[in-house]
Amino acid sequence: MIMRALVVYESMYGNTREIAGNIADGLRADYEVTLVPVASATVELVAGADLLVTGAPTHMHGLSSVVTRRMAARAAAKDGSGLRLDPYAGGPGLSEWLKGLGRRGGLAAAFDTRINGVAAITGRASRPIARLLKRHGYRLAAAPQSFLVSWDTTPLDGEADRARRWGMTIAAASKTYLPAHV
Ligand SMILES: Cc1cc2nc3c(=O)[nH]c(=O)nc-3n(C[C@H](O)[C@H](O)[C@H](O)COP(=O)(O)O)c2cc1C
């Protein structure tokens, strides 16, 4: 039986998209994977997934809002910023998407990208993502996970590999929960 995973990401500068792609690669050990930005994450895709993995950048210690996404776009537009907006940067945020998800149930996992530092200081979006997933009836297959970027907003060395391995870990852990694997 084919098991399906849906990976939904929000990304302004591409870091979370890249990490989401690495996680998707790890999940492919056990799942058929669909990787989409929030704007393309339809109700049908969610309904057809045995496992939902969602991630977003950390903005102002938590999930992004219209205001912080606007700030991110303005920062990218400044001369010499070196930042490039992701093709889907203008789309809806994960927070709005999750709030509109309705009661679901099933298996899920949450991740974020954030600045390299102590989580108590930087905050981490994976926490509110996990909370929203649970509020919609999802059970978490793994603890929320952060992937780290430098102050100039590029992923730290080794984070792509760690994301791949995390995908494999979730895939393995989910076998405990999904009856089709028993
Ligand atoms: C408006 C804004 C607010 C941010 N706030 C935080 C923060 O509170 N904590 C943190 O660790 N990183 C913060 N960051 C950094 C981003 O989380 C980080 O660069 C992330 O990897 C960007 O992901 P993306 O490339 O997918 O947009 C912020 C970035 C922006 C643009």
CSV table of C-alpha atoms and ligand atoms in Angstrom, one decimal:
chain,number,residue,atom,x,y,z
A,1,MET,CA,0.0,0.0,0.0
A,2,ILE,CA,1.3,3.5,-0.9
A,3,MET,CA,1.7,5.8,2.0
A,4,ARG,CA,1.5,9.5,1.2
A,5,ALA,CA,3.2,12.4,2.9
A,6,LEU,CA,2.4,16.1,2.3
A,7,VAL,CA,5.1,18.7,3.1
A,8,VAL,CA,3.7,22.2,3.3
A,9,TYR,CA,6.1,25.1,3.6
A,10,GLU,CA,6.1,28.9,3.9
A,11,SER,CA,9.2,30.7,2.8
A,12,MET,CA,10.2,34.3,2.2
A,13,TYR,CA,13.9,33.9,1.2
A,14,GLY,CA,14.0,30.2,0.3
A,15,ASN,CA,15.6,28.8,3.4
A,16,THR,CA,12.5,27.0,4.7
A,17,ARG,CA,11.7,25.8,1.1
A,18,GLU,CA,15.2,24.3,0.8
A,19,ILE,CA,14.9,22.6,4.2
A,20,ALA,CA,11.4,21.4,3.3
A,21,GLY,CA,12.9,19.8,0.2
A,22,ASN,CA,15.6,18.0,2.2
A,23,ILE,CA,13.0,16.7,4.7
A,24,ALA,CA,10.9,15.5,1.7
A,25,ASP,CA,14.0,13.6,0.4
A,26,GLY,CA,14.3,11.9,3.8
A,27,LEU,CA,10.6,11.0,3.8
A,28,ARG,CA,10.9,9.3,0.4
A,29,ALA,CA,12.5,6.3,2.1
A,30,ASP,CA,9.0,5.3,3.1
A,31,TYR,CA,6.5,7.7,1.5
A,32,GLU,CA,5.3,9.1,-1.8
A,33,VAL,CA,5.9,12.8,-1.1
A,34,THR,CA,4.1,15.9,-2.3
A,35,LEU,CA,6.0,19.1,-1.6
A,36,VAL,CA,4.1,22.4,-1.9
A,37,PRO,CA,4.1,26.0,-0.8
A,38,VAL,CA,1.2,27.1,1.4
A,39,ALA,CA,-0.6,28.6,-1.6
A,40,SER,CA,-0.8,25.2,-3.3
A,41,ALA,CA,-1.8,23.2,-0.3
A,42,THR,CA,-5.3,22.3,-1.2
A,43,VAL,CA,-7.9,20.6,1.0
A,44,GLU,CA,-7.7,17.6,-1.3
A,45,LEU,CA,-4.0,17.2,-0.8
A,46,VAL,CA,-4.4,17.4,2.9
A,47,ALA,CA,-7.3,14.8,2.9
A,48,GLY,CA,-5.2,12.4,0.8
A,49,ALA,CA,-2.1,12.5,3.1
A,50,ASP,CA,-1.2,9.9,5.7
A,51,LEU,CA,1.3,12.3,7.2
A,52,LEU,CA,1.4,16.1,7.1
A,53,VAL,CA,4.7,17.9,7.7
A,54,THR,CA,4.6,21.7,7.9
A,55,GLY,CA,7.2,24.3,8.3
A,56,ALA,CA,7.8,28.1,8.3
A,57,PRO,CA,10.4,30.7,9.1
A,58,THR,CA,10.5,32.1,12.6
A,59,HIS,CA,9.3,35.7,12.5
A,60,MET,CA,9.3,37.9,15.7
A,61,HIS,CA,9.8,34.7,17.8
A,62,GLY,CA,6.9,32.9,16.3
A,63,LEU,CA,4.8,32.5,13.1
A,64,SER,CA,4.8,35.2,10.4
A,65,SER,CA,2.0,37.6,10.0
A,66,VAL,CA,1.0,40.0,7.1
A,67,VAL,CA,3.1,42.6,8.9
A,68,THR,CA,6.3,40.6,9.3
A,69,ARG,CA,6.0,39.2,5.7
A,70,ARG,CA,5.8,42.8,4.5
A,71,MET,CA,8.9,43.7,6.6
A,72,ALA,CA,10.7,40.7,5.0
A,73,ALA,CA,9.8,41.9,1.5
A,74,ARG,CA,10.9,45.4,2.3
A,75,ALA,CA,14.3,44.2,3.6
A,76,ALA,CA,14.8,42.2,0.4
A,77,ALA,CA,14.0,45.2,-1.8
A,78,LYS,CA,16.7,47.3,-0.2
A,79,ASP,CA,19.8,48.0,-2.4
A,80,GLY,CA,22.5,45.5,-1.7
A,81,SER,CA,20.4,43.3,0.7
A,82,GLY,CA,21.6,40.2,-1.1
A,83,LEU,CA,18.2,38.7,-0.3
A,84,ARG,CA,16.0,37.2,-3.0
A,85,LEU,CA,12.3,36.7,-2.5
A,86,ASP,CA,11.0,33.2,-3.0
A,87,PRO,CA,8.5,32.8,-5.9
A,88,TYR,CA,5.7,32.1,-3.4
A,89,ALA,CA,6.7,34.8,-0.9
A,90,GLY,CA,3.6,36.8,-1.6
A,91,GLY,CA,1.3,33.9,-0.7
A,92,PRO,CA,-0.6,33.2,2.5
A,93,GLY,CA,1.3,32.3,5.7
A,94,LEU,CA,1.2,29.0,7.4
A,95,SER,CA,-0.6,30.5,10.4
A,96,GLU,CA,-3.6,31.6,8.3
A,97,TRP,CA,-3.6,28.2,6.5
A,98,LEU,CA,-3.5,26.2,9.7
A,99,LYS,CA,-6.2,28.2,11.3
A,100,GLY,CA,-8.5,27.5,8.3
A,101,LEU,CA,-7.7,23.7,8.2
A,102,GLY,CA,-10.7,22.6,10.2
A,103,ARG,CA,-10.9,19.6,12.4
A,104,ARG,CA,-8.7,16.8,10.9
A,105,GLY,CA,-6.9,14.3,12.9
A,106,GLY,CA,-4.0,12.2,11.7
A,107,LEU,CA,-0.3,12.2,11.9
A,108,ALA,CA,1.8,15.4,11.6
A,109,ALA,CA,5.2,17.0,12.3
A,110,ALA,CA,6.3,20.7,12.6
A,111,PHE,CA,9.6,22.4,11.8
A,112,ASP,CA,11.0,25.9,11.3
A,113,THR,CA,14.0,27.7,10.3
A,114,ARG,CA,15.5,30.3,12.6
A,115,ILE,CA,18.7,32.3,13.4
A,116,ASN,CA,21.4,30.2,15.1
A,117,GLY,CA,21.0,30.9,18.8
A,118,VAL,CA,19.4,29.9,22.0
A,119,ALA,CA,15.7,29.1,21.3
A,120,ALA,CA,14.6,31.0,24.4
A,121,ILE,CA,15.9,34.2,22.8
A,122,THR,CA,15.3,33.6,19.1
A,123,GLY,CA,11.9,31.9,19.5
A,124,ARG,CA,10.9,29.2,17.1
A,125,ALA,CA,7.9,29.0,14.8
A,126,SER,CA,7.7,25.2,15.1
A,127,ARG,CA,6.2,25.6,18.6
A,128,PRO,CA,3.0,27.5,17.5
A,129,ILE,CA,2.8,25.2,14.4
A,130,ALA,CA,2.8,22.1,16.6
A,131,ARG,CA,0.2,23.8,18.9
A,132,LEU,CA,-2.1,24.5,15.9
A,133,LEU,CA,-1.7,21.0,14.5
A,134,LYS,CA,-2.7,19.5,17.8
A,135,ARG,CA,-5.6,21.9,18.1
A,136,HIS,CA,-6.8,20.5,14.7
A,137,GLY,CA,-6.7,16.9,16.0
A,138,TYR,CA,-3.2,15.9,14.7
A,139,ARG,CA,-0.9,13.7,16.7
A,140,LEU,CA,2.8,14.6,16.4
A,141,ALA,CA,5.1,11.9,15.0
A,142,ALA,CA,8.2,13.8,16.4
A,143,ALA,CA,9.0,16.7,18.6
A,144,PRO,CA,9.0,20.1,16.7
A,145,GLN,CA,12.4,20.7,15.1
A,146,SER,CA,14.4,23.9,14.2
A,147,PHE,CA,16.9,24.2,11.4
A,148,LEU,CA,19.4,26.9,11.8
A,149,VAL,CA,20.6,29.8,9.5
A,150,SER,CA,23.3,32.3,10.0
A,151,TRP,CA,22.8,36.0,10.6
A,152,ASP,CA,23.1,36.7,6.9
A,153,THR,CA,20.2,34.2,6.4
A,154,THR,CA,21.9,31.2,4.8
A,155,PRO,CA,21.5,27.7,6.2
A,156,LEU,CA,24.4,26.5,8.4
A,157,ASP,CA,26.6,23.8,7.1
A,158,GLY,CA,25.1,20.4,7.9
A,159,GLU,CA,21.5,21.5,8.2
A,160,ALA,CA,20.5,20.1,4.9
A,161,ASP,CA,21.8,16.7,6.0
A,162,ARG,CA,20.2,17.0,9.4
A,163,ALA,CA,16.8,17.8,7.7
A,164,ARG,CA,17.2,14.8,5.4
A,165,ARG,CA,17.8,12.6,8.5
A,166,TRP,CA,14.9,14.2,10.3
A,167,GLY,CA,12.6,13.3,7.4
A,168,MET,CA,13.8,9.7,7.7
A,169,THR,CA,13.3,9.7,11.4
A,170,ILE,CA,9.7,10.9,11.1
A,171,ALA,CA,9.1,8.3,8.4
A,172,ALA,CA,10.4,5.6,10.7
A,173,ALA,CA,8.5,6.9,13.8
A,174,SER,CA,5.2,7.1,11.9
A,175,LYS,CA,5.3,3.4,11.3
A,176,THR,CA,4.4,3.0,15.0
A,177,TYR,CA,1.2,4.9,14.4
A,178,LEU,CA,0.0,4.0,10.9
A,179,PRO,CA,-1.8,0.7,10.8
A,180,ALA,CA,-0.8,0.1,7.1
A,181,HIS,CA,2.8,-0.4,8.2
A,182,VAL,CA,2.1,-3.0,10.9
B,1,LIG,C1,10.6,40.0,9.6
B,1,LIG,C2,11.6,38.9,10.1
B,1,LIG,C3,11.6,38.5,11.5
B,1,LIG,C4,12.4,37.6,11.9
B,1,LIG,N1,12.4,37.2,13.2
B,1,LIG,C5,13.2,36.2,13.7
B,1,LIG,C6,13.1,35.8,15.1
B,1,LIG,O1,12.4,36.3,15.9
B,1,LIG,N2,13.9,34.8,15.4
B,1,LIG,C7,14.8,34.1,14.6
B,1,LIG,O2,15.5,33.2,15.0
B,1,LIG,N3,14.8,34.5,13.3
B,1,LIG,C8,14.1,35.5,12.8
B,1,LIG,N4,14.1,35.9,11.5
B,1,LIG,C9,15.0,35.2,10.6
B,1,LIG,C10,14.3,34.0,9.8
B,1,LIG,O3,13.6,33.2,10.7
B,1,LIG,C11,15.3,33.2,9.0
B,1,LIG,O4,16.1,34.0,8.2
B,1,LIG,C12,14.6,32.2,8.2
B,1,LIG,O5,15.5,31.1,7.8
B,1,LIG,C13,14.0,32.7,6.9
B,1,LIG,O6,13.4,31.7,6.2
B,1,LIG,P1,12.9,31.8,4.7
B,1,LIG,O7,14.2,32.0,3.9
B,1,LIG,O8,12.3,30.5,4.4
B,1,LIG,O9,12.0,33.0,4.7
B,1,LIG,C14,13.3,36.9,11.0
B,1,LIG,C15,13.3,37.2,9.7
B,1,LIG,C16,12.4,38.2,9.2
B,1,LIG,C17,12.5,38.6,7.8
